[in-house]
Amino acid sequence: MTDQPHYTEYDTRLGAYAVVVDTVDGRAQVLLALWNEPSRPQWTLPGGGVDLDETVEEGAVRELREETGYDVELVRLLGVDTWVIPVEDRTTGSRRPLRNVRVIFEARIVGGELTHEVDGSTDEAQWFPVDEVAGLDRVALVDVGMRMAGLSPGRAGS
């Protein structure tokens, strides 16, 4: 017998994210968004929660547009990552653990232009050379996605 909560006893959040890489002057760059919640700003993969009435793919495309200004085409599914937030670490006041299910795609830009999200969970989007990502204050999702894409981000910040 396990003392882990039954799936009806925890919350689940479905998120869709993308690794977007472009080459500028012969140097690979990755697109990141500055997440402004819950404590200090950190860089993350662009993406976010999937709405109830959309597919995971639609959610990824919508979130990329909202957070970066770019229209993207999903190239391939890179993988799925899960992460559990214990009840004592929840910032929403919920008394239940939260399982985050994060679906990560590779995407390419097909239109739009770089803009910053207004009144959202991110403040800005920016391109970073892949070899400089290790020096950024970033969430672990950046490293997870980059590894899935075959890139080497280095070690995540705290």
PDB file of C-alpha atoms in Angstrom:
ATOM      1  CA  MET A   1       0.000   0.000   0.000  1.00  0.00           C
ATOM      2  CA  THR A   2       1.308   3.452  -0.867  1.00  0.00           C
ATOM      3  CA  ASP A   3       0.701   6.665   1.017  1.00  0.00           C
ATOM      4  CA  GLN A   4       0.789   8.714  -2.205  1.00  0.00           C
ATOM      5  CA  PRO A   5      -2.405  10.594  -3.086  1.00  0.00           C
ATOM      6  CA  HIS A   6      -4.848   8.977  -5.499  1.00  0.00           C
ATOM      7  CA  TYR A   7      -5.145  10.874  -8.802  1.00  0.00           C
ATOM      8  CA  THR A   8      -8.460  12.320  -7.620  1.00  0.00           C
ATOM      9  CA  GLU A   9      -6.676  13.904  -4.646  1.00  0.00           C
ATOM     10  CA  TYR A  10      -4.279  16.196  -6.502  1.00  0.00           C
ATOM     11  CA  ASP A  11      -4.558  18.956  -9.083  1.00  0.00           C
ATOM     12  CA  THR A  12      -3.170  18.608 -12.597  1.00  0.00           C
ATOM     13  CA  ARG A  13      -1.982  21.372 -14.912  1.00  0.00           C
ATOM     14  CA  LEU A  14      -1.390  20.649 -18.593  1.00  0.00           C
ATOM     15  CA  GLY A  15       1.156  22.922 -20.237  1.00  0.00           C
ATOM     16  CA  ALA A  16       2.587  23.166 -23.747  1.00  0.00           C
ATOM     17  CA  TYR A  17       6.008  24.650 -24.465  1.00  0.00           C
ATOM     18  CA  ALA A  18       8.412  24.916 -27.372  1.00  0.00           C
ATOM     19  CA  VAL A  19      12.116  24.989 -28.042  1.00  0.00           C
ATOM     20  CA  VAL A  20      12.684  27.487 -30.858  1.00  0.00           C
ATOM     21  CA  VAL A  21      16.223  27.688 -32.248  1.00  0.00           C
ATOM     22  CA  ASP A  22      17.507  29.943 -35.016  1.00  0.00           C
ATOM     23  CA  THR A  23      20.986  30.561 -36.355  1.00  0.00           C
ATOM     24  CA  VAL A  24      22.246  34.144 -36.471  1.00  0.00           C
ATOM     25  CA  ASP A  25      25.719  34.862 -37.859  1.00  0.00           C
ATOM     26  CA  GLY A  26      26.549  31.163 -37.659  1.00  0.00           C
ATOM     27  CA  ARG A  27      25.598  30.946 -33.978  1.00  0.00           C
ATOM     28  CA  ALA A  28      22.640  28.902 -32.680  1.00  0.00           C
ATOM     29  CA  GLN A  29      20.243  30.950 -30.550  1.00  0.00           C
ATOM     30  CA  VAL A  30      17.283  29.834 -28.456  1.00  0.00           C
ATOM     31  CA  LEU A  31      14.147  31.865 -27.745  1.00  0.00           C
ATOM     32  CA  LEU A  32      13.300  32.277 -24.052  1.00  0.00           C
ATOM     33  CA  ALA A  33      10.663  34.189 -22.092  1.00  0.00           C
ATOM     34  CA  LEU A  34      11.181  35.961 -18.755  1.00  0.00           C
ATOM     35  CA  TRP A  35       8.737  34.410 -16.279  1.00  0.00           C
ATOM     36  CA  ASN A  36       7.625  36.937 -13.662  1.00  0.00           C
ATOM     37  CA  GLU A  37       6.047  34.594 -11.119  1.00  0.00           C
ATOM     38  CA  PRO A  38       6.027  33.643  -8.257  1.00  0.00           C
ATOM     39  CA  SER A  39       9.143  35.065  -6.570  1.00  0.00           C
ATOM     40  CA  ARG A  40      11.965  36.285  -8.774  1.00  0.00           C
ATOM     41  CA  PRO A  41      12.030  36.577 -12.561  1.00  0.00           C
ATOM     42  CA  GLN A  42      13.656  33.631 -14.335  1.00  0.00           C
ATOM     43  CA  TRP A  43      14.005  32.648 -17.982  1.00  0.00           C
ATOM     44  CA  THR A  44      11.796  29.829 -19.240  1.00  0.00           C
ATOM     45  CA  LEU A  45      10.722  28.190 -22.465  1.00  0.00           C
ATOM     46  CA  PRO A  46       7.873  30.079 -24.101  1.00  0.00           C
ATOM     47  CA  GLY A  47       4.580  28.328 -23.486  1.00  0.00           C
ATOM     48  CA  GLY A  48       2.046  27.803 -20.755  1.00  0.00           C
ATOM     49  CA  GLY A  49      -1.277  26.357 -19.749  1.00  0.00           C
ATOM     50  CA  VAL A  50      -3.493  24.641 -22.294  1.00  0.00           C
ATOM     51  CA  ASP A  51      -7.088  25.893 -22.313  1.00  0.00           C
ATOM     52  CA  LEU A  52      -9.874  23.337 -21.874  1.00  0.00           C
ATOM     53  CA  ASP A  53     -11.223  23.882 -25.401  1.00  0.00           C
ATOM     54  CA  GLU A  54      -7.924  23.517 -27.282  1.00  0.00           C
ATOM     55  CA  THR A  55      -5.518  20.752 -28.198  1.00  0.00           C
ATOM     56  CA  VAL A  56      -2.009  20.680 -26.770  1.00  0.00           C
ATOM     57  CA  GLU A  57      -0.696  21.745 -30.180  1.00  0.00           C
ATOM     58  CA  GLU A  58      -3.123  24.690 -30.363  1.00  0.00           C
ATOM     59  CA  GLY A  59      -2.125  25.701 -26.840  1.00  0.00           C
ATOM     60  CA  ALA A  60       1.569  25.697 -27.729  1.00  0.00           C
ATOM     61  CA  VAL A  61       1.022  27.842 -30.829  1.00  0.00           C
ATOM     62  CA  ARG A  62      -1.237  30.291 -28.922  1.00  0.00           C
ATOM     63  CA  GLU A  63       1.137  30.615 -25.967  1.00  0.00           C
ATOM     64  CA  LEU A  64       4.138  31.224 -28.250  1.00  0.00           C
ATOM     65  CA  ARG A  65       2.220  33.998 -30.019  1.00  0.00           C
ATOM     66  CA  GLU A  66       1.137  35.598 -26.715  1.00  0.00           C
ATOM     67  CA  GLU A  67       4.571  35.481 -25.096  1.00  0.00           C
ATOM     68  CA  THR A  68       6.849  36.223 -28.053  1.00  0.00           C
ATOM     69  CA  GLY A  69       4.814  37.782 -30.862  1.00  0.00           C
ATOM     70  CA  TYR A  70       5.886  35.032 -33.250  1.00  0.00           C
ATOM     71  CA  ASP A  71       3.671  32.725 -35.271  1.00  0.00           C
ATOM     72  CA  VAL A  72       5.159  29.243 -35.142  1.00  0.00           C
ATOM     73  CA  GLU A  73       4.792  25.885 -36.777  1.00  0.00           C
ATOM     74  CA  LEU A  74       5.320  22.860 -34.585  1.00  0.00           C
ATOM     75  CA  VAL A  75       8.024  20.685 -36.119  1.00  0.00           C
ATOM     76  CA  ARG A  76       7.910  17.674 -33.812  1.00  0.00           C
ATOM     77  CA  LEU A  77       7.060  16.491 -30.345  1.00  0.00           C
ATOM     78  CA  LEU A  78      10.227  16.430 -28.245  1.00  0.00           C
ATOM     79  CA  GLY A  79       8.760  14.790 -25.161  1.00  0.00           C
ATOM     80  CA  VAL A  80       6.703  15.049 -21.999  1.00  0.00           C
ATOM     81  CA  ASP A  81       8.012  16.089 -18.598  1.00  0.00           C
ATOM     82  CA  THR A  82       6.208  15.917 -15.260  1.00  0.00           C
ATOM     83  CA  TRP A  83       6.908  17.835 -12.108  1.00  0.00           C
ATOM     84  CA  VAL A  84       5.092  17.678  -8.773  1.00  0.00           C
ATOM     85  CA  ILE A  85       4.654  20.661  -6.461  1.00  0.00           C
ATOM     86  CA  PRO A  86       3.923  19.490  -2.893  1.00  0.00           C
ATOM     87  CA  VAL A  87       1.010  21.154  -1.126  1.00  0.00           C
ATOM     88  CA  GLU A  88       3.363  23.101   1.181  1.00  0.00           C
ATOM     89  CA  ASP A  89       5.020  24.740  -1.845  1.00  0.00           C
ATOM     90  CA  ARG A  90       1.795  25.773  -3.603  1.00  0.00           C
ATOM     91  CA  THR A  91       1.459  29.551  -4.000  1.00  0.00           C
ATOM     92  CA  THR A  92      -2.249  29.580  -4.906  1.00  0.00           C
ATOM     93  CA  GLY A  93      -3.593  28.587  -1.501  1.00  0.00           C
ATOM     94  CA  SER A  94      -4.655  25.141  -2.705  1.00  0.00           C
ATOM     95  CA  ARG A  95      -4.484  22.350  -0.159  1.00  0.00           C
ATOM     96  CA  ARG A  96      -3.690  19.739  -2.799  1.00  0.00           C
ATOM     97  CA  PRO A  97      -0.419  18.766  -4.493  1.00  0.00           C
ATOM     98  CA  LEU A  98      -0.059  19.817  -8.133  1.00  0.00           C
ATOM     99  CA  ARG A  99       1.199  17.577 -10.935  1.00  0.00           C
ATOM    100  CA  ASN A 100       2.463  19.629 -13.873  1.00  0.00           C
ATOM    101  CA  VAL A 101       2.396  17.767 -17.181  1.00  0.00           C
ATOM    102  CA  ARG A 102       4.550  19.676 -19.669  1.00  0.00           C
ATOM    103  CA  VAL A 103       4.419  18.751 -23.345  1.00  0.00           C
ATOM    104  CA  ILE A 104       7.463  20.093 -25.176  1.00  0.00           C
ATOM    105  CA  PHE A 105       7.669  20.658 -28.921  1.00  0.00           C
ATOM    106  CA  GLU A 106      10.293  21.844 -31.342  1.00  0.00           C
ATOM    107  CA  ALA A 107       8.921  24.809 -33.298  1.00  0.00           C
ATOM    108  CA  ARG A 108      10.039  27.129 -36.053  1.00  0.00           C
ATOM    109  CA  ILE A 109       9.018  30.709 -36.710  1.00  0.00           C
ATOM    110  CA  VAL A 110       6.763  31.283 -39.714  1.00  0.00           C
ATOM    111  CA  GLY A 111       5.710  34.903 -39.087  1.00  0.00           C
ATOM    112  CA  GLY A 112       5.223  37.728 -36.629  1.00  0.00           C
ATOM    113  CA  GLU A 113       7.878  39.766 -34.890  1.00  0.00           C
ATOM    114  CA  LEU A 114       9.434  39.716 -31.443  1.00  0.00           C
ATOM    115  CA  THR A 115       7.207  41.544 -28.948  1.00  0.00           C
ATOM    116  CA  HIS A 116       6.760  41.439 -25.191  1.00  0.00           C
ATOM    117  CA  GLU A 117       3.658  40.095 -23.471  1.00  0.00           C
ATOM    118  CA  VAL A 118       1.530  42.654 -21.627  1.00  0.00           C
ATOM    119  CA  ASP A 119      -0.254  41.696 -18.379  1.00  0.00           C
ATOM    120  CA  GLY A 120       0.733  38.052 -18.655  1.00  0.00           C
ATOM    121  CA  SER A 121       2.961  35.615 -16.812  1.00  0.00           C
ATOM    122  CA  THR A 122       6.021  36.747 -18.777  1.00  0.00           C
ATOM    123  CA  ASP A 123       7.509  40.215 -19.203  1.00  0.00           C
ATOM    124  CA  GLU A 124       9.715  39.831 -22.246  1.00  0.00           C
ATOM    125  CA  ALA A 125      11.059  37.402 -24.800  1.00  0.00           C
ATOM    126  CA  GLN A 126      14.644  37.335 -25.992  1.00  0.00           C
ATOM    127  CA  TRP A 127      17.048  35.314 -28.128  1.00  0.00           C
ATOM    128  CA  PHE A 128      20.123  33.897 -26.374  1.00  0.00           C
ATOM    129  CA  PRO A 129      23.125  32.119 -27.886  1.00  0.00           C
ATOM    130  CA  VAL A 130      22.797  28.466 -26.879  1.00  0.00           C
ATOM    131  CA  ASP A 131      26.295  28.494 -25.386  1.00  0.00           C
ATOM    132  CA  GLU A 132      25.321  31.379 -23.042  1.00  0.00           C
ATOM    133  CA  VAL A 133      22.169  29.789 -21.593  1.00  0.00           C
ATOM    134  CA  ALA A 134      24.156  28.101 -18.799  1.00  0.00           C
ATOM    135  CA  GLY A 135      24.900  31.547 -17.335  1.00  0.00           C
ATOM    136  CA  LEU A 136      21.248  32.627 -17.154  1.00  0.00           C
ATOM    137  CA  ASP A 137      18.994  32.490 -14.099  1.00  0.00           C
ATOM    138  CA  ARG A 138      16.474  30.034 -15.512  1.00  0.00           C
ATOM    139  CA  VAL A 139      13.924  27.429 -14.528  1.00  0.00           C
ATOM    140  CA  ALA A 140      14.796  23.753 -14.954  1.00  0.00           C
ATOM    141  CA  LEU A 141      12.315  23.453 -17.849  1.00  0.00           C
ATOM    142  CA  VAL A 142      14.815  25.268 -20.092  1.00  0.00           C
ATOM    143  CA  ASP A 143      17.392  22.529 -19.564  1.00  0.00           C
ATOM    144  CA  VAL A 144      14.799  19.772 -19.925  1.00  0.00           C
ATOM    145  CA  GLY A 145      13.610  21.124 -23.277  1.00  0.00           C
ATOM    146  CA  MET A 146      17.077  21.854 -24.594  1.00  0.00           C
ATOM    147  CA  ARG A 147      18.258  18.335 -23.719  1.00  0.00           C
ATOM    148  CA  MET A 148      15.203  16.887 -25.477  1.00  0.00           C
ATOM    149  CA  ALA A 149      16.157  18.958 -28.537  1.00  0.00           C
ATOM    150  CA  GLY A 150      19.735  17.642 -28.452  1.00  0.00           C
ATOM    151  CA  LEU A 151      21.231  20.892 -27.153  1.00  0.00           C
ATOM    152  CA  SER A 152      23.503  21.283 -24.138  1.00  0.00           C
ATOM    153  CA  PRO A 153      22.357  24.082 -21.829  1.00  0.00           C
ATOM    154  CA  GLY A 154      24.658  23.400 -18.903  1.00  0.00           C
ATOM    155  CA  ARG A 155      23.393  23.505 -15.341  1.00  0.00           C
ATOM    156  CA  ALA A 156      20.147  25.268 -14.327  1.00  0.00           C
ATOM    157  CA  GLY A 157      20.195  28.173 -11.909  1.00  0.00           C
ATOM    158  CA  SER A 158      18.470  27.914  -8.567  1.00  0.00           C
TER     159      SER A 158
END
